[in-house]
Structure formats: C-alpha cells, structure tokens
XYZ file of C-alpha atoms in Angstrom:
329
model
C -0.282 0.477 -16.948
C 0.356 3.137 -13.993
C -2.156 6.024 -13.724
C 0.214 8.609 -13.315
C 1.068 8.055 -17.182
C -0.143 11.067 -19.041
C 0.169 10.380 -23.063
C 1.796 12.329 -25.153
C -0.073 10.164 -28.216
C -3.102 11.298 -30.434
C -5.212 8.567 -29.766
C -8.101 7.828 -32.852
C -10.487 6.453 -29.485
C -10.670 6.877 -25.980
C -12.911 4.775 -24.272
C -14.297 5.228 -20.582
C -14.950 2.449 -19.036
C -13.731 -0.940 -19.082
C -17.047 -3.258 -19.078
C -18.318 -5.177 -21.944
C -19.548 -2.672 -23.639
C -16.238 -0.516 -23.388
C -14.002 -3.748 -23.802
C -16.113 -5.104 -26.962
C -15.870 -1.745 -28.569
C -12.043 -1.594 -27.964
C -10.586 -5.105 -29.303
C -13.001 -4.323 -32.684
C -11.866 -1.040 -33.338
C -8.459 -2.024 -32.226
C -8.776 -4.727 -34.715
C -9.434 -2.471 -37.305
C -6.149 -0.739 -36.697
C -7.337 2.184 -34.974
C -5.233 3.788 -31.662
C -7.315 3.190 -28.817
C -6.901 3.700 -25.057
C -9.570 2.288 -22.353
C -9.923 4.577 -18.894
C -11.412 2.617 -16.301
C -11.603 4.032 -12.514
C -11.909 1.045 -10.750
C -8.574 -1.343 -10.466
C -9.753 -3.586 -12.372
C -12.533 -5.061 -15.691
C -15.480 -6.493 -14.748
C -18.867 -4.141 -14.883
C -21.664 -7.010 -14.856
C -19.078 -9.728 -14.903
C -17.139 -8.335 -11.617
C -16.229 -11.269 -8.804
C -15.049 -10.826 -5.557
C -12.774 -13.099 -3.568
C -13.645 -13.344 0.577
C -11.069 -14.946 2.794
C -11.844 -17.838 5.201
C -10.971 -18.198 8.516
C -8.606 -21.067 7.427
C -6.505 -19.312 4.879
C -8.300 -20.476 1.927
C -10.403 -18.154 0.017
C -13.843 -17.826 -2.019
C -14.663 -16.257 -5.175
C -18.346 -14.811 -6.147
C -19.570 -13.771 -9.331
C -20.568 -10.089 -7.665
C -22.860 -9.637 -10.927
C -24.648 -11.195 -13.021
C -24.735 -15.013 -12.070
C -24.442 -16.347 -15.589
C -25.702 -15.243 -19.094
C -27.770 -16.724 -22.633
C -27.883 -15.332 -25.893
C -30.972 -14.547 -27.746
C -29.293 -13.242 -30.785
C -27.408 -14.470 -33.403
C -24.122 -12.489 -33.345
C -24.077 -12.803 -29.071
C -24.900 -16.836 -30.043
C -21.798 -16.655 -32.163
C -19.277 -14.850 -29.365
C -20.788 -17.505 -26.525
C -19.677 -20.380 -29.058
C -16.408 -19.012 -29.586
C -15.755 -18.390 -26.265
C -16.405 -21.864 -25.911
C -14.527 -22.851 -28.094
C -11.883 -21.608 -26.768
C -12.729 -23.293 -23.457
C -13.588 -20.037 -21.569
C -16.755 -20.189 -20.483
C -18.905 -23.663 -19.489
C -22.549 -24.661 -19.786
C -23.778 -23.841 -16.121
C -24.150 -27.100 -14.554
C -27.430 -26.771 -12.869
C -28.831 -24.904 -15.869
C -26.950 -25.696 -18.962
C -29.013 -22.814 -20.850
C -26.958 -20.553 -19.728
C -23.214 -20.249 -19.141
C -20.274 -18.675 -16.832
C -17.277 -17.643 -16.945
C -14.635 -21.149 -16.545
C -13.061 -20.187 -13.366
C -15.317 -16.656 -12.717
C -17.013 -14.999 -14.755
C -14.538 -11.725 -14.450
C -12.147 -14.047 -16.292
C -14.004 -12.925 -19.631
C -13.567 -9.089 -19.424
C -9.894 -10.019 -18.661
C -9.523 -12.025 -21.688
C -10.682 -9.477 -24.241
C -8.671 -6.629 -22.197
C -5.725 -8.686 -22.940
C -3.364 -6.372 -25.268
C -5.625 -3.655 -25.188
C -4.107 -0.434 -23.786
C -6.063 0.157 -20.753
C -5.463 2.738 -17.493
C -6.722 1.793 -14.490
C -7.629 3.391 -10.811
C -7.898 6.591 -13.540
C -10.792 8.710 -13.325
C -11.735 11.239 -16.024
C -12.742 14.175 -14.815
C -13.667 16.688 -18.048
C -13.374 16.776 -21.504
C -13.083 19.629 -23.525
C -12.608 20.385 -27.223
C -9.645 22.143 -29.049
C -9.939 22.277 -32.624
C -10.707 19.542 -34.346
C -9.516 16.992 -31.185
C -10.743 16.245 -27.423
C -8.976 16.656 -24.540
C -9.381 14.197 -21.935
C -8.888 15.180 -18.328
C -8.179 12.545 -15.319
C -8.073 13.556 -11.895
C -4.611 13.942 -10.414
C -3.545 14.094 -6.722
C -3.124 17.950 -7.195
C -6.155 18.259 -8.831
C -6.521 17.302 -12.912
C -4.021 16.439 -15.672
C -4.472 16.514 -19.325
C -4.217 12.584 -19.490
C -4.683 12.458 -23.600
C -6.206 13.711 -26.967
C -8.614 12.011 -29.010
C -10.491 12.694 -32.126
C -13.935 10.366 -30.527
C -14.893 9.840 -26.913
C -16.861 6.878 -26.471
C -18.195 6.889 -22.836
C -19.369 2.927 -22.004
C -20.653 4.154 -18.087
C -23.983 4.263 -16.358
C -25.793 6.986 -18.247
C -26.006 8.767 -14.766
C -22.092 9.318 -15.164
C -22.215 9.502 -18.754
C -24.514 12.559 -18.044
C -21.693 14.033 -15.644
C -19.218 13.593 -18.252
C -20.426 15.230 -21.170
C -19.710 19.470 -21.728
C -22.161 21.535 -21.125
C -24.884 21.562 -23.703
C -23.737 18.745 -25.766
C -26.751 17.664 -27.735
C -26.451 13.705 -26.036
C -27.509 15.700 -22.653
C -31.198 15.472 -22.661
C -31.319 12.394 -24.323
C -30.089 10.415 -21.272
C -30.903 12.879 -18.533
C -34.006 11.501 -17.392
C -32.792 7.761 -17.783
C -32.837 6.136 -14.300
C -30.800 2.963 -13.318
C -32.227 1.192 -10.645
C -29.999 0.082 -7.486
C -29.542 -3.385 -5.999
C -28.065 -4.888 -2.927
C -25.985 -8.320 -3.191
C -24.959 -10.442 -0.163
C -22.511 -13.000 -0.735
C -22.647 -15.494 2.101
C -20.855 -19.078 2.779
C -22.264 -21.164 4.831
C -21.717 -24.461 7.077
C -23.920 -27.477 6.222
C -24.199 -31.067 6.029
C -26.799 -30.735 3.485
C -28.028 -29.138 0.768
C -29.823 -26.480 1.393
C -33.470 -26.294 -0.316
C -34.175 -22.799 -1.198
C -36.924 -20.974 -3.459
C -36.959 -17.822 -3.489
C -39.333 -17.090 -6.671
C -42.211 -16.074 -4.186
C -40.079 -13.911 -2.105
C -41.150 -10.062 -2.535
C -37.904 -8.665 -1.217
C -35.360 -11.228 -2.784
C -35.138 -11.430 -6.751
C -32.655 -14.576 -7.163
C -30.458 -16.840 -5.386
C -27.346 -18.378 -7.151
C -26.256 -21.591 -5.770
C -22.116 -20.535 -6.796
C -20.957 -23.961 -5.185
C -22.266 -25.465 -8.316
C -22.945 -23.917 -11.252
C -19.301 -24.441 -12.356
C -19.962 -28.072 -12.352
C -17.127 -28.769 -9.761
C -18.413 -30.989 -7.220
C -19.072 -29.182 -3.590
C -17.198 -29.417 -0.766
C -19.465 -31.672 2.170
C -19.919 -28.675 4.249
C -19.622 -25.474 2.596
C -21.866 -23.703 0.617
C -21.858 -20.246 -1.014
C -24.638 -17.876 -2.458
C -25.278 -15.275 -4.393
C -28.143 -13.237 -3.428
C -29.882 -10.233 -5.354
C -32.474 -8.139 -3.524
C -34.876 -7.049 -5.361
C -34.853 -3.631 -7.330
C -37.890 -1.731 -6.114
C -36.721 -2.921 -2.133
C -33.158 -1.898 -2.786
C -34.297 1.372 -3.753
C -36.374 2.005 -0.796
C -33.590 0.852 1.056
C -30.687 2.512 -0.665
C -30.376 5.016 2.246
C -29.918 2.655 4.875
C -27.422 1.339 7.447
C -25.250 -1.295 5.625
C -25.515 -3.425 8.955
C -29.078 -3.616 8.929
C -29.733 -4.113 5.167
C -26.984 -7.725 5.380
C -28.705 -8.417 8.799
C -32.247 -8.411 6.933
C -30.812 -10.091 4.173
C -29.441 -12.902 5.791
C -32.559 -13.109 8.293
C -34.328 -14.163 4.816
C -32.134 -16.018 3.539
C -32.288 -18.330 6.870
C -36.303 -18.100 6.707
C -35.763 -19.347 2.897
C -33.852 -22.598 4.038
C -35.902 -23.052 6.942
C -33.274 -24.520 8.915
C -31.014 -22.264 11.271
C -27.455 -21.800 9.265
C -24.022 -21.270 10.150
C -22.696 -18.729 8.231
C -19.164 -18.681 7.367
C -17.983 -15.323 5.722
C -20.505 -12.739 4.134
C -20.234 -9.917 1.951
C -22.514 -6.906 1.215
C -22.392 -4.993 -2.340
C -24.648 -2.059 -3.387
C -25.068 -1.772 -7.398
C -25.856 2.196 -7.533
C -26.405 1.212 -11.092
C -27.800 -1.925 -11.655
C -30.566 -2.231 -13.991
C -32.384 0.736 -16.382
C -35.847 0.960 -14.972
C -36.449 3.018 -18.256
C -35.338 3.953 -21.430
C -37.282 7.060 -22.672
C -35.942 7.661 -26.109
C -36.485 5.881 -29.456
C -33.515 4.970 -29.763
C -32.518 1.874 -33.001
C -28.982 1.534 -32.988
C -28.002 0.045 -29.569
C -25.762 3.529 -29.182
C -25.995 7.179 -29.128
C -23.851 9.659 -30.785
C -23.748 13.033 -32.283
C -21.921 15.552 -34.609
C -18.963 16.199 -32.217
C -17.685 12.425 -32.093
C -18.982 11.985 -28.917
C -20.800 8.037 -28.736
C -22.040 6.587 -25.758
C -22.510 2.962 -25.481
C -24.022 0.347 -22.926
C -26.522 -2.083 -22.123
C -29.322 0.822 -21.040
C -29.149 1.572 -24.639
C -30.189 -1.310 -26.178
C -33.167 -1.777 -28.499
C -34.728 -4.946 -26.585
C -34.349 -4.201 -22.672
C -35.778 -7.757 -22.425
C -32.773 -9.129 -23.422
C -29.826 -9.993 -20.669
C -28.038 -7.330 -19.616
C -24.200 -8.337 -20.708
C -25.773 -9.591 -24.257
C -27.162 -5.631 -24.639
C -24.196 -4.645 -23.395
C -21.992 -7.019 -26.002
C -24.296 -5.539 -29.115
C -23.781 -1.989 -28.123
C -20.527 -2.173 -28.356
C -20.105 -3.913 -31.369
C -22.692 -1.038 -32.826
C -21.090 1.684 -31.376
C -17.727 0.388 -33.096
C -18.595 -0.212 -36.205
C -19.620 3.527 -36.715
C -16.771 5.200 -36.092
C-alpha cells in the first residue's frame, strides 16, 4: 500500500511497527474482526527475522538472516505456532542443530506470511499522536512536514521502547515506566567467503564475538564446494563501546577475527556490516506480569523487552507479547 495514502477510516487498532510482536498482534485481533492498520517505517517486515540479500560479482546473489540466526520455543503456546508453521512447511528443523528452526527459504519469509492480508503501510513514519475526544489521531511524516494519516480508538506501539518513549504525548502515564529501559546495540558482519574446505571455527571463547552462524547450512541444502557465508554477532558490551566508531574500522576488526578464528588466511567474497541500535534489553526495571504495558487512554505497548522471562529467545517474547497485548483489547 503507498505511503502517501492518508485514511479517511476509523480504524478500532493502529499498530506501529511491523515485527512479530506488531504482526502477531494484528492477524489475532484482525481475526477477531476488529479494523486494524500496521505502520511500519522501514520498506519492509522483518524486526528480528530481517535478511538481507548481497550481490556477487557473478550476478548471482546471497541472502543472510540479518537477525536472529534461528529460534526454539520454551513455551507451550510458541511450541504450538513453531508446529504449525511446520506444518505448513514454513519453517525447517535447522540442519546442524535440529533444536532449533529457520525460516524455509529465510527467515524474513515468516513475518511476510502473517503480514499477508493484513493492511499494512510501509516506508511510513509516525510522527505524533494526539487525542480528540474519545479517538487518537495518528500523525506520519509527510514530505511537507506531517499529515493526519488516521484515527484510532487504541494505539498499540510494537517498537524499541527507546522509540516507544519518543512516541508517546507528553505525560502519558506509560512514560516513566519505559524511560530508563536500555536496549543494548550490536554489530553484524555478513561475509562470503572462498574455500576449498570447511572452515573450523569456535568462537565460544572469543570476548569480542558472541556467535557465528554457519548460513551455508543450516537450511539443510548442501553447500556449494567453494563458497561459504557467515553470520557474525559481536558481542553486546564491545558493540557498545564501539557504537561510535568508523564503520570501516569496526568490519576491518571484525573480519581480522574472524580470519584469526579459522586460522587459515580467507578469501573473502562480498561482506556486509549492520548496526542493531536496538538489539537486546540489557534491563527491564519494572515488575511487569503480562508480557505488555498499557494504560487508561488505550495506549498498549508491546515487544519482546517486555516479556516476563528475558531468558527466553527474543522472537518467542516477542510472539507472547503480542498475543497478550491482543487479547486485551
């Protein structure tokens, strides 16, 4: 749906942001009949399930899970959506640890299936919201400066609660709930490389590098001879003392390690840096039972630094806060 489409439609629920938490909430309150719009900034779904495709110099192409590498379930009811999904044949035990699972073809490929027939803007960023009456008006940024975009009777904002923060009005009693909730940052290099073998890399011991994803295989799809590609997370606390720097000399590091890991000197192919602003809650300081937060003014906020076990994966707290965060309004 184009951006420049302001609607002229009461809507029952807007929803910003279009990650699993945002998407989960919309198909079950969609499926309860209720008029619901998704605003999402970026062009597309994704959130912790985002991939990114690189070119090669031969015309073919690449694609990277960009976040999390796969996923497991620990709960019942996230147990139950992993089965049906597949069921359904989209997702597939990961092949070098079939604990866990990805998406069949990436793992973006999910939030895309549940967006399907949802009404969703994207490249649309709200700006303010502001109450009239009984309704909210929702406010997206415009190229002459801000358009009323909708009206809603509840906001539910599924964002990084540094954005959610932004978002709310002035003095809205959510404020200094989430104020002092800080998401920690994280740098991920996506490299392919050239080699006749395959590479033997641990990185548990590594104080700088948190995981290494082998994406060549985990699909179960049998490598090509020579090429290789990775998915590597830095570590939280070194991201952060490195969130200021050049992006040059953070990949250059990176890959320096990476090399030292294999012990071998590598050929790399294509590379790609990403920096997760928002990557991981480094604390949650409210008591907070429901997976969500809301308050008198139909304002909800939902996402995975809200859930009640933070030991949990990150997409399954995101899945259960949504499906909370529905089933109250």
């Amino acid at each position: 749906m184009k951006s420049d489409v302001v609607m002229d439609t009461v809507m029952d629920v807007v929803i910003i942001g279009a990650g699993m938490a945002g998407l989960t909430a919309a198909k079950q309150l969609q499926h309860r009949g209720k008029k619901v719009a998704v605003v999402e900034k970026s062009r597309g779904t994704g959130g912790r399930l985002s991939s990114k495709r690189l070119p090669l110099p031969d015309d073919q192409s690449l694609t990277f899970d960009l976040g999390c590498p796969s996923f497991s379930s620990e709960t019942p009811q996230f147990k139950a959506q992993l089965d049906k999904w597949l069921a359904d044949e989209l997702i597939v035990p990961c092949a070098n640890q079939p604990e866990y699972y990805v998406g069949r073809e990436r793992n973006s490929s999910i939030t895309r299936h549940i967006a399907k027939d949802l009404n969703i803007h994207f490249s649309t960023r709200v700006c303010r919201l502001e109450k009239e009456r009984e309704l909210w008006q929702v406010y997206t940024e415009s190229p002459t400066g801000e358009q009323l975009f909708c009206t809603a009777e509840h906001i539910v904002i599924a964002t990084p609660p540094q954005q959610a923060y932004d978002l709310l009005p002035k003095g809205n009693s959510l404020c200094p709930l989430i104020e002092h909730i800080k998401m920690e940052p994280q740098w991920v290099l996506l490299l392919a490389v050239r080699s006749s073998t395959e590479l033997k890399i641990d990185s548990a011991q590594h104080p700088n590098i948190k995981s290494i994803s082998p994406e060549h295989v985990k699909r179960g799809a049998k490598p090509d001879d020579s090429v290789q590609y990775y998915q590597v997370q830095a570590g939280e606390e070194w991201s952060q003392e490195t969130i200021n720097w050049e992006r040059t000399r953070v990949e250059s590091y990176l890959l320096s390690e990476f090399e030292a890991l294999c012990e071998q000197k590598i050929d790399i192919i294509v590379s790609h840096l990403h920096r997760w602003l928002y990557s991981l809650p480094s604390n949650t300081p409210i008591d907070n039972k429901e997976n969500y937060l809301t308050c008198s003014e139909k304002i909800h906020l939902s996402g995975d630094y809200l859930a009640t076990n933070q030991s949990r994966h990150g997409l399954e707290c995101a899945y259960l806060s949504g499906i909370s965060v529905a089933k109250q309004i």
